mmCIF file of C-alpha atoms in Angstrom:
data_model
loop_
_atom_site.group_PDB
_atom_site.id
_atom_site.type_symbol
_atom_site.label_atom_id
_atom_site.label_comp_id
_atom_site.label_asym_id
_atom_site.label_seq_id
_atom_site.Cartn_x
_atom_site.Cartn_y
_atom_site.Cartn_z
ATOM 1 C CA MET A 1 0.000 0.000 0.000
ATOM 2 C CA GLU A 2 2.811 2.412 0.849
ATOM 3 C CA ARG A 3 4.293 1.859 -2.592
ATOM 4 C CA ARG A 4 0.952 2.559 -4.297
ATOM 5 C CA VAL A 5 0.486 5.782 -2.303
ATOM 6 C CA GLU A 6 4.030 6.851 -3.160
ATOM 7 C CA LEU A 7 3.459 6.234 -6.868
ATOM 8 C CA LYS A 8 0.270 8.310 -6.799
ATOM 9 C CA LEU A 9 2.004 11.203 -5.027
ATOM 10 C CA ASN A 10 4.994 11.095 -7.378
ATOM 11 C CA GLY A 11 2.584 11.331 -10.279
ATOM 12 C CA GLY A 12 0.842 14.349 -8.782
ATOM 13 C CA ASP A 13 -2.396 12.447 -8.124
ATOM 14 C CA ILE A 14 -3.188 13.671 -4.615
ATOM 15 C CA SER A 15 -6.812 12.531 -4.714
ATOM 16 C CA GLY A 16 -5.763 9.073 -5.867
ATOM 17 C CA ALA A 17 -3.205 8.829 -3.066
ATOM 18 C CA VAL A 18 -5.912 9.629 -0.504
ATOM 19 C CA ARG A 19 -8.262 7.004 -1.972
ATOM 20 C CA VAL A 20 -5.724 4.167 -1.808
ATOM 21 C CA PRO A 21 -5.825 3.595 2.005
ATOM 22 C CA ALA A 22 -9.628 3.923 2.051
ATOM 23 C CA SER A 23 -10.232 1.583 -0.871
ATOM 24 C CA GLU A 24 -11.746 -1.849 -0.238
ATOM 25 C CA ASP A 25 -10.722 -3.191 -3.660
ATOM 26 C CA VAL A 26 -8.687 -6.380 -3.587
ATOM 27 C CA ILE A 27 -6.554 -7.512 -6.518
ATOM 28 C CA ALA A 28 -7.764 -10.884 -7.769
ATOM 29 C CA PRO A 29 -5.284 -13.767 -7.592
ATOM 30 C CA MET A 30 -3.616 -14.622 -10.893
ATOM 31 C CA SER A 31 -5.333 -17.967 -11.408
ATOM 32 C CA THR A 32 -7.133 -19.994 -14.050
ATOM 33 C CA GLU A 33 -10.496 -18.920 -12.601
ATOM 34 C CA THR A 34 -9.605 -15.227 -12.885
ATOM 35 C CA LEU A 35 -8.365 -15.731 -16.443
ATOM 36 C CA GLU A 36 -11.645 -17.394 -17.433
ATOM 37 C CA GLU A 37 -13.630 -14.520 -15.912
ATOM 38 C CA LEU A 38 -11.616 -12.047 -17.983
ATOM 39 C CA ARG A 39 -12.190 -14.063 -21.144
ATOM 40 C CA LYS A 40 -15.949 -14.030 -20.507
ATOM 41 C CA GLU A 41 -15.808 -10.232 -20.396
ATOM 42 C CA HIS A 42 -14.265 -10.186 -23.890
ATOM 43 C CA PRO A 43 -16.329 -12.337 -26.287
ATOM 44 C CA PRO A 44 -14.822 -13.586 -29.571
ATOM 45 C CA GLU A 45 -15.037 -11.734 -32.861
ATOM 46 C CA HIS A 46 -18.513 -11.268 -34.321
ATOM 47 C CA GLN A 47 -19.288 -13.589 -37.245
ATOM 48 C CA ASP A 48 -20.062 -10.747 -39.654
ATOM 49 C CA ALA A 49 -17.208 -8.499 -38.558
ATOM 50 C CA HIS A 50 -15.496 -8.058 -41.930
ATOM 51 C CA PHE A 51 -13.395 -4.955 -42.444
ATOM 52 C CA PRO A 52 -11.582 -3.719 -45.570
ATOM 53 C CA SER A 53 -8.082 -5.090 -45.960
ATOM 54 C CA LYS A 54 -5.120 -2.855 -45.346
ATOM 55 C CA GLU A 55 -4.309 -2.941 -49.086
ATOM 56 C CA CYS A 56 -7.290 -0.623 -49.636
ATOM 57 C CA PHE A 57 -5.327 2.166 -48.000
ATOM 58 C CA GLY A 58 -2.143 1.961 -50.053
ATOM 59 C CA PRO A 59 1.265 0.349 -49.482
ATOM 60 C CA PRO A 60 2.532 -0.445 -45.963
ATOM 61 C CA SER A 61 4.018 2.451 -44.022
ATOM 62 C CA PRO A 62 7.786 2.398 -43.424
ATOM 63 C CA PRO A 63 9.164 1.951 -39.891
ATOM 64 C CA VAL A 64 9.051 5.122 -37.777
ATOM 65 C CA THR A 65 10.584 6.359 -34.547
ATOM 66 C CA THR A 66 8.566 7.495 -31.523
ATOM 67 C CA GLU A 67 9.305 11.127 -32.384
ATOM 68 C CA GLU A 68 8.030 10.648 -35.937
ATOM 69 C CA LEU A 69 4.985 8.807 -34.599
ATOM 70 C CA ILE A 70 3.973 11.936 -32.704
ATOM 71 C CA TRP A 71 5.124 14.814 -34.914
ATOM 72 C CA ARG A 72 4.092 13.384 -38.268
ATOM 73 C CA LYS A 73 0.663 12.496 -36.927
ATOM 74 C CA HIS A 74 0.960 8.834 -37.870
ATOM 75 C CA LEU A 75 -1.422 8.001 -35.046
ATOM 76 C CA LEU A 76 -4.153 10.483 -35.919
ATOM 77 C CA ASP A 77 -3.893 9.806 -39.650
ATOM 78 C CA GLY A 78 -4.115 6.033 -39.205
ATOM 79 C CA LYS A 79 -0.655 5.379 -40.663
ATOM 80 C CA VAL A 80 0.973 3.392 -37.876
ATOM 81 C CA PRO A 81 2.868 0.355 -39.255
ATOM 82 C CA ASP A 82 0.967 -2.898 -38.865
ATOM 83 C CA ASP A 83 3.624 -4.546 -36.722
ATOM 84 C CA VAL A 84 3.321 -1.705 -34.177
ATOM 85 C CA CYS A 85 -0.487 -1.766 -33.868
ATOM 86 C CA PRO A 86 -0.871 -4.803 -31.545
ATOM 87 C CA ALA A 87 1.386 -3.237 -28.913
ATOM 88 C CA LEU A 88 0.115 0.300 -29.434
ATOM 89 C CA TYR A 89 -3.597 -0.519 -29.214
ATOM 90 C CA GLY A 90 -3.427 -3.352 -26.700
ATOM 91 C CA ALA A 91 -3.525 -3.013 -22.917
ATOM 92 C CA SER A 92 -2.414 -4.654 -19.689
ATOM 93 C CA LEU A 93 -5.129 -5.990 -17.398
ATOM 94 C CA ILE A 94 -5.522 -5.746 -13.635
ATOM 95 C CA ALA A 95 -8.353 -7.787 -12.105
ATOM 96 C CA LEU A 96 -10.101 -6.667 -8.903
ATOM 97 C CA LEU A 97 -12.422 -8.920 -6.935
ATOM 98 C CA LYS A 98 -16.054 -7.792 -6.766
ATOM 99 C CA LYS A 99 -17.870 -8.053 -3.461
ATOM 100 C CA THR A 100 -20.747 -9.833 -5.151
ATOM 101 C CA ARG A 101 -18.641 -12.380 -7.151
ATOM 102 C CA GLY A 102 -16.625 -12.166 -10.307
ATOM 103 C CA VAL A 103 -13.906 -9.691 -11.207
ATOM 104 C CA ARG A 104 -13.750 -6.058 -12.252
ATOM 105 C CA LEU A 105 -11.067 -5.401 -14.808
ATOM 106 C CA ILE A 106 -8.910 -2.321 -15.214
ATOM 107 C CA ALA A 107 -7.151 -1.952 -18.555
ATOM 108 C CA VAL A 108 -3.987 0.147 -18.773
ATOM 109 C CA GLY A 109 -3.407 1.211 -22.369
ATOM 110 C CA ASN A 110 -0.312 2.516 -24.106
ATOM 111 C CA THR A 111 0.552 6.101 -23.132
ATOM 112 C CA LEU A 112 0.909 7.345 -26.718
ATOM 113 C CA ARG A 113 -2.454 5.867 -27.652
ATOM 114 C CA ARG A 114 -4.115 7.480 -24.622
ATOM 115 C CA LEU A 115 -2.607 10.873 -25.456
ATOM 116 C CA ALA A 116 -3.770 10.612 -29.057
ATOM 117 C CA GLY A 117 -7.218 9.544 -27.848
ATOM 118 C CA LYS A 118 -7.467 12.597 -25.593
ATOM 119 C CA ILE A 119 -6.507 14.864 -28.478
ATOM 120 C CA VAL A 120 -9.160 13.323 -30.720
ATOM 121 C CA SER A 121 -11.804 13.387 -27.994
ATOM 122 C CA LYS A 122 -11.114 17.059 -27.266
ATOM 123 C CA ARG A 123 -11.279 18.009 -30.938
ATOM 124 C CA VAL A 124 -14.692 16.469 -31.535
ATOM 125 C CA MET A 125 -16.268 16.873 -28.082
ATOM 126 C CA GLU A 126 -18.432 19.846 -29.030
ATOM 127 C CA ALA A 127 -19.565 18.218 -32.277
ATOM 128 C CA THR A 128 -20.328 14.948 -30.506
ATOM 129 C CA GLY A 129 -22.381 16.707 -27.855
ATOM 130 C CA LYS A 130 -24.530 18.341 -30.536
ATOM 131 C CA LEU A 131 -24.986 14.984 -32.278
ATOM 132 C CA VAL A 132 -26.174 12.999 -29.269
ATOM 133 C CA ARG A 133 -28.058 15.591 -27.214
ATOM 134 C CA PRO A 134 -30.629 15.967 -25.745
ATOM 135 C CA GLN A 135 -31.079 12.235 -25.144
ATOM 136 C CA GLN A 136 -27.452 11.257 -24.404
ATOM 137 C CA LEU A 137 -25.494 13.238 -21.793
ATOM 138 C CA GLY A 138 -22.542 10.889 -21.351
ATOM 139 C CA HIS A 139 -20.113 12.687 -23.676
ATOM 140 C CA GLY A 140 -19.809 16.217 -24.966
ATOM 141 C CA THR A 141 -22.059 17.728 -22.298
ATOM 142 C CA ARG A 142 -20.392 19.509 -19.396
ATOM 143 C CA GLY A 143 -21.886 18.318 -16.104
ATOM 144 C CA GLY A 144 -23.921 15.661 -17.900
ATOM 145 C CA ALA A 145 -24.311 13.372 -14.874
ATOM 146 C CA GLY A 146 -25.664 16.164 -12.697
ATOM 147 C CA ALA A 147 -27.972 17.326 -15.473
ATOM 148 C CA ALA A 148 -29.373 13.799 -15.793
ATOM 149 C CA VAL A 149 -30.114 13.580 -12.062
ATOM 150 C CA HIS A 150 -31.706 17.027 -11.784
ATOM 151 C CA SER A 151 -33.806 16.619 -14.921
ATOM 152 C CA THR A 152 -35.134 13.292 -13.619
ATOM 153 C CA ARG A 153 -36.160 14.897 -10.326
ATOM 154 C CA ALA A 154 -37.777 17.800 -12.157
ATOM 155 C CA PHE A 155 -39.742 15.464 -14.402
ATOM 156 C CA LEU A 156 -41.012 13.401 -11.480
ATOM 157 C CA SER A 157 -42.220 16.471 -9.608
ATOM 158 C CA GLY A 158 -43.333 18.503 -12.609
ATOM 159 C CA PRO A 159 -46.775 19.124 -14.103
ATOM 160 C CA THR A 160 -46.331 16.309 -16.612
ATOM 161 C CA GLY A 161 -47.401 13.824 -13.933
ATOM 162 C CA CYS A 162 -44.947 11.033 -14.670
ATOM 163 C CA GLN A 163 -46.685 7.679 -14.465
ATOM 164 C CA THR A 164 -43.818 5.300 -15.156
ATOM 165 C CA LEU A 165 -40.056 5.638 -14.776
ATOM 166 C CA LEU A 166 -37.972 2.868 -16.339
ATOM 167 C CA LYS A 167 -34.260 2.568 -15.557
ATOM 168 C CA LEU A 168 -32.245 0.369 -17.921
ATOM 169 C CA ASP A 169 -28.718 -0.996 -17.788
ATOM 170 C CA PHE A 170 -26.919 -3.040 -20.451
ATOM 171 C CA ARG A 171 -24.888 -6.150 -19.691
ATOM 172 C CA ASN A 172 -21.146 -5.792 -20.384
ATOM 173 C CA ALA A 173 -22.076 -3.083 -22.875
ATOM 174 C CA PHE A 174 -18.699 -1.568 -23.700
ATOM 175 C CA ASN A 175 -17.046 -4.946 -24.233
ATOM 176 C CA SER A 176 -19.795 -6.423 -26.405
ATOM 177 C CA VAL A 177 -20.902 -3.791 -28.923
ATOM 178 C CA HIS A 178 -20.638 -4.516 -32.632
ATOM 179 C CA ARG A 179 -17.419 -2.993 -33.989
ATOM 180 C CA GLY A 180 -18.678 -2.942 -37.559
ATOM 181 C CA ARG A 181 -21.651 -0.775 -36.548
ATOM 182 C CA LEU A 182 -19.348 1.383 -34.447
ATOM 183 C CA LEU A 183 -17.099 2.081 -37.446
ATOM 184 C CA GLU A 184 -20.101 2.816 -39.664
ATOM 185 C CA GLU A 185 -21.412 5.453 -37.256
ATOM 186 C CA THR A 186 -17.968 7.032 -36.874
ATOM 187 C CA GLN A 187 -17.480 7.293 -40.632
ATOM 188 C CA LYS A 188 -20.967 8.755 -41.036
ATOM 189 C CA PHE A 189 -20.902 11.398 -38.310
ATOM 190 C CA LEU A 190 -17.202 12.084 -37.596
ATOM 191 C CA PRO A 191 -15.287 11.263 -40.801
ATOM 192 C CA GLU A 192 -12.347 13.438 -39.736
ATOM 193 C CA ILE A 193 -11.347 10.921 -37.038
ATOM 194 C CA TYR A 194 -12.300 7.790 -38.969
ATOM 195 C CA PRO A 195 -8.724 6.865 -40.115
ATOM 196 C CA PHE A 196 -7.562 6.786 -36.496
ATOM 197 C CA ILE A 197 -10.596 4.830 -35.276
ATOM 198 C CA PHE A 198 -10.457 2.398 -38.195
ATOM 199 C CA GLN A 199 -6.815 1.626 -37.477
ATOM 200 C CA MET A 200 -7.673 0.887 -33.852
ATOM 201 C CA TYR A 201 -10.554 -1.466 -34.647
ATOM 202 C CA ARG A 202 -9.801 -3.085 -38.001
ATOM 203 C CA SER A 203 -7.892 -5.974 -36.382
ATOM 204 C CA PRO A 204 -8.110 -7.760 -33.019
ATOM 205 C CA THR A 205 -5.770 -6.411 -30.362
ATOM 206 C CA ASN A 206 -4.246 -8.105 -27.341
ATOM 207 C CA LEU A 207 -5.016 -7.749 -23.658
ATOM 208 C CA ILE A 208 -2.103 -8.898 -21.514
ATOM 209 C CA TYR A 209 -2.766 -10.594 -18.190
ATOM 210 C CA GLY A 210 0.448 -11.915 -16.692
ATOM 211 C CA GLU A 211 1.811 -14.408 -19.222
ATOM 212 C CA HIS A 212 -1.566 -14.811 -20.910
ATOM 213 C CA VAL A 213 -2.859 -12.998 -23.978
ATOM 214 C CA ILE A 214 -6.609 -12.450 -24.440
ATOM 215 C CA PRO A 215 -7.619 -11.563 -28.031
ATOM 216 C CA TYR A 216 -9.828 -8.491 -28.086
ATOM 217 C CA ALA A 217 -12.085 -8.414 -31.155
ATOM 218 C CA ARG A 218 -15.412 -6.943 -29.987
ATOM 219 C CA GLY A 219 -16.578 -3.869 -28.146
ATOM 220 C CA ASP A 220 -14.950 -0.542 -27.362
ATOM 221 C CA GLN A 221 -11.224 -0.833 -26.767
ATOM 222 C CA GLN A 222 -10.183 -0.912 -23.137
ATOM 223 C CA GLY A 223 -7.488 1.351 -21.765
ATOM 224 C CA GLY A 224 -8.271 4.483 -23.785
ATOM 225 C CA PRO A 225 -10.344 7.664 -23.413
ATOM 226 C CA LEU A 226 -12.409 7.211 -26.598
ATOM 227 C CA SER A 227 -14.814 4.530 -25.358
ATOM 228 C CA PRO A 228 -17.512 6.965 -24.099
ATOM 229 C CA LEU A 229 -17.429 8.945 -27.349
ATOM 230 C CA LEU A 230 -17.759 5.857 -29.551
ATOM 231 C CA PHE A 231 -20.482 4.274 -27.422
ATOM 232 C CA CYS A 232 -22.537 7.470 -27.608
ATOM 233 C CA LEU A 233 -22.180 7.510 -31.394
ATOM 234 C CA LEU A 234 -23.188 3.861 -31.635
ATOM 235 C CA THR A 235 -26.389 4.333 -29.622
ATOM 236 C CA ARG A 236 -27.305 7.728 -31.113
ATOM 237 C CA ASN A 237 -29.880 6.451 -33.608
ATOM 238 C CA LEU A 238 -31.443 4.141 -31.032
ATOM 239 C CA SER A 239 -31.874 6.910 -28.458
ATOM 240 C CA LYS A 240 -33.462 9.241 -31.025
ATOM 241 C CA LEU A 241 -36.030 6.629 -32.099
ATOM 242 C CA LEU A 242 -37.633 6.607 -28.661
ATOM 243 C CA GLN A 243 -40.922 8.465 -28.152
ATOM 244 C CA SER A 244 -41.297 8.782 -24.367
ATOM 245 C CA PRO A 245 -41.636 12.398 -23.169
ATOM 246 C CA PHE A 246 -38.655 11.943 -20.839
ATOM 247 C CA ILE A 247 -35.482 10.271 -22.166
ATOM 248 C CA VAL A 248 -32.055 10.507 -20.557
ATOM 249 C CA TRP A 249 -29.048 8.345 -21.373
ATOM 250 C CA TYR A 250 -25.781 8.507 -19.503
ATOM 251 C CA LEU A 251 -23.481 6.212 -21.490
ATOM 252 C CA ASP A 252 -24.916 2.683 -21.070
ATOM 253 C CA GLU A 253 -27.582 3.626 -18.523
ATOM 254 C CA ALA A 254 -30.915 4.866 -19.869
ATOM 255 C CA THR A 255 -33.941 6.318 -18.076
ATOM 256 C CA LEU A 256 -37.357 6.640 -19.712
ATOM 257 C CA GLY A 257 -40.412 8.322 -18.248
ATOM 258 C CA GLY A 258 -43.997 8.973 -19.235
ATOM 259 C CA ASP A 259 -47.216 7.167 -20.021
ATOM 260 C CA PHE A 260 -47.001 3.409 -19.550
ATOM 261 C CA GLU A 261 -47.931 2.678 -23.170
ATOM 262 C CA LEU A 262 -45.209 4.931 -24.586
ATOM 263 C CA VAL A 263 -42.571 3.569 -22.227
ATOM 264 C CA SER A 264 -43.678 0.039 -23.138
ATOM 265 C CA ARG A 265 -43.160 0.634 -26.844
ATOM 266 C CA ASP A 266 -39.794 2.268 -26.267
ATOM 267 C CA PHE A 267 -38.699 -0.661 -24.132
ATOM 268 C CA GLN A 268 -39.514 -3.052 -26.960
ATOM 269 C CA THR A 269 -37.635 -0.819 -29.412
ATOM 270 C CA ILE A 270 -34.547 -0.923 -27.207
ATOM 271 C CA VAL A 271 -34.706 -4.717 -26.926
ATOM 272 C CA GLU A 272 -35.090 -5.229 -30.681
ATOM 273 C CA ILE A 273 -32.692 -2.621 -32.048
ATOM 274 C CA GLY A 274 -30.234 -3.125 -29.215
ATOM 275 C CA ALA A 275 -29.845 -6.743 -30.318
ATOM 276 C CA SER A 276 -28.589 -5.580 -33.735
ATOM 277 C CA LEU A 277 -25.882 -3.603 -31.920
ATOM 278 C CA ASP A 278 -25.005 -6.589 -29.690
ATOM 279 C CA LEU A 279 -26.480 -4.787 -26.689
ATOM 280 C CA GLU A 280 -28.289 -6.939 -24.130
ATOM 281 C CA LEU A 281 -30.211 -5.626 -21.139
ATOM 282 C CA ASN A 282 -28.958 -6.597 -17.702
ATOM 283 C CA THR A 283 -32.329 -7.248 -16.062
ATOM 284 C CA SER A 284 -30.814 -7.624 -12.595
ATOM 285 C CA LYS A 285 -29.915 -3.912 -12.679
ATOM 286 C CA CYS A 286 -33.065 -2.625 -14.400
ATOM 287 C CA GLU A 287 -35.933 -1.147 -12.389
ATOM 288 C CA VAL A 288 -39.391 0.273 -12.896
ATOM 289 C CA CYS A 289 -40.591 3.037 -10.593
ATOM 290 C CA CYS A 290 -44.085 4.478 -10.402
ATOM 291 C CA LEU A 291 -45.912 7.302 -8.658
ATOM 292 C CA TRP A 292 -48.369 6.322 -5.927
ATOM 293 C CA ARG A 293 -51.345 7.494 -7.972
ATOM 294 C CA TYR A 294 -50.711 5.173 -10.915
ATOM 295 C CA SER A 295 -52.031 1.652 -11.488
ATOM 296 C CA TYR A 296 -49.615 -1.227 -11.807
ATOM 297 C CA PRO A 297 -49.837 -3.306 -14.983
ATOM 298 C CA THR A 298 -51.320 -6.675 -14.093
ATOM 299 C CA ALA A 299 -50.043 -8.819 -16.954
ATOM 300 C CA SER A 300 -46.533 -10.171 -16.731
ATOM 301 C CA TYR A 301 -44.270 -12.269 -18.883
ATOM 302 C CA THR A 302 -40.563 -12.893 -18.832
ATOM 303 C CA PRO A 303 -38.399 -14.788 -21.300
ATOM 304 C CA GLU A 304 -37.078 -18.177 -20.301
ATOM 305 C CA ASN A 305 -34.387 -18.068 -17.611
ATOM 306 C CA GLU A 306 -34.924 -14.349 -16.997
ATOM 307 C CA ALA A 307 -36.245 -12.867 -13.773
ATOM 308 C CA PRO A 308 -38.898 -10.122 -13.994
ATOM 309 C CA LEU A 309 -37.769 -6.583 -13.338
ATOM 310 C CA PRO A 310 -38.801 -5.378 -9.874
ATOM 311 C CA TRP A 311 -41.521 -2.783 -9.510
ATOM 312 C CA ARG A 312 -40.684 -0.097 -6.967
ATOM 313 C CA ASN A 313 -42.835 2.725 -5.728
ATOM 314 C CA ILE A 314 -41.516 6.266 -5.587
ATOM 315 C CA SER A 315 -39.946 5.660 -2.163
ATOM 316 C CA GLY A 316 -37.828 2.855 -3.616
ATOM 317 C CA GLN A 317 -39.661 -0.005 -1.891
ATOM 318 C CA GLU A 318 -40.365 -3.147 -3.895
ATOM 319 C CA ASP A 319 -43.943 -4.269 -4.429
ATOM 320 C CA PRO A 320 -43.954 -8.104 -4.391
ATOM 321 C CA ASN A 321 -47.409 -8.194 -5.998
ATOM 322 C CA ALA A 322 -46.418 -6.527 -9.260
ATOM 323 C CA THR A 323 -43.898 -7.368 -11.985
ATOM 324 C CA TRP A 324 -42.486 -5.831 -15.136
ATOM 325 C CA ASN A 325 -42.254 -7.852 -18.289
ATOM 326 C CA TYR A 326 -40.411 -8.100 -21.592
ATOM 327 C CA SER A 327 -43.534 -8.227 -23.737
ATOM 328 C CA LEU A 328 -44.918 -5.228 -21.832
ATOM 329 C CA SER A 329 -48.555 -6.208 -22.284
ATOM 330 C CA ARG A 330 -51.226 -3.546 -22.007
ATOM 331 C CA SER A 331 -51.977 -2.649 -18.403
ATOM 332 C CA ASP A 332 -55.429 -3.233 -16.986
ATOM 333 C CA PRO A 333 -56.960 0.065 -15.777
ATOM 334 C CA SER A 334 -58.826 -1.858 -13.107
ATOM 335 C CA GLY A 335 -55.632 -3.467 -11.767
ATOM 336 C CA PRO A 336 -54.130 -3.031 -8.297
ATOM 337 C CA ARG A 337 -53.297 0.448 -7.063
#
């Protein structure tokens, strides 16, 4: 612990140094079980993930030095030699034990790649914010998390009379999204950064865990600052298809509010279109809240091997007599209140 605190202080991270002694995180043992957990977090390449070959972009680039890599913009222009890419775009993994089971991974990416990612993110932050707002507040919106919280409170207490509030969370979202769709959205909306993003995602990269190498062929790349930006681009069209009067996304967490019928249809839209993006809802972290004056839907249905989402009243207490469902059948006006 002393060594970790010292490293934080030497790096100028005072806040991080203070958090180290108070942290309850425990590094997972380097074992076969931990390795298997990490592999589950990084599924294999998607069957239809076919990208243009490198020949489409001209002859191979000659070897370059680190100085040339930075000053000649090889990174940002997507001209890094192929033999450098696996090391440049890979990452080292640290596994922390979760209190509830499983492991939480931390990916440490290459410094040059992270610096280039920050430059790119800064350049397009304003444009990205305009593209994804008002539904998505996870990137390009200053104080987006606070805005999401305050707008939710205002909607619940406002004259609109919110009847249903649905909170959604996606399972392993950043590691599972479809890279082909991600590249398509980047080329469509932010073509100026596409060469850099294409170079990062056109081939599988390696995650290093001890002596083991985990191929990384799906999802946003770990260990870099561009993941929020790319995830927001990927889910932009989905978020703008929704019709509920209240819609707030913060990265992979979405909140919908309004009439039960509208929220029901939007839920089904998210399930169906999300599947085409390789996004799957994590039902154990999804909730439905309602105001005391609104009827619960009486019909319920859940897919095989899935538990129903818990109904909670506005105070956060679960109602054991009511359930949410995937089919979201029409509620019975005469149902329980």
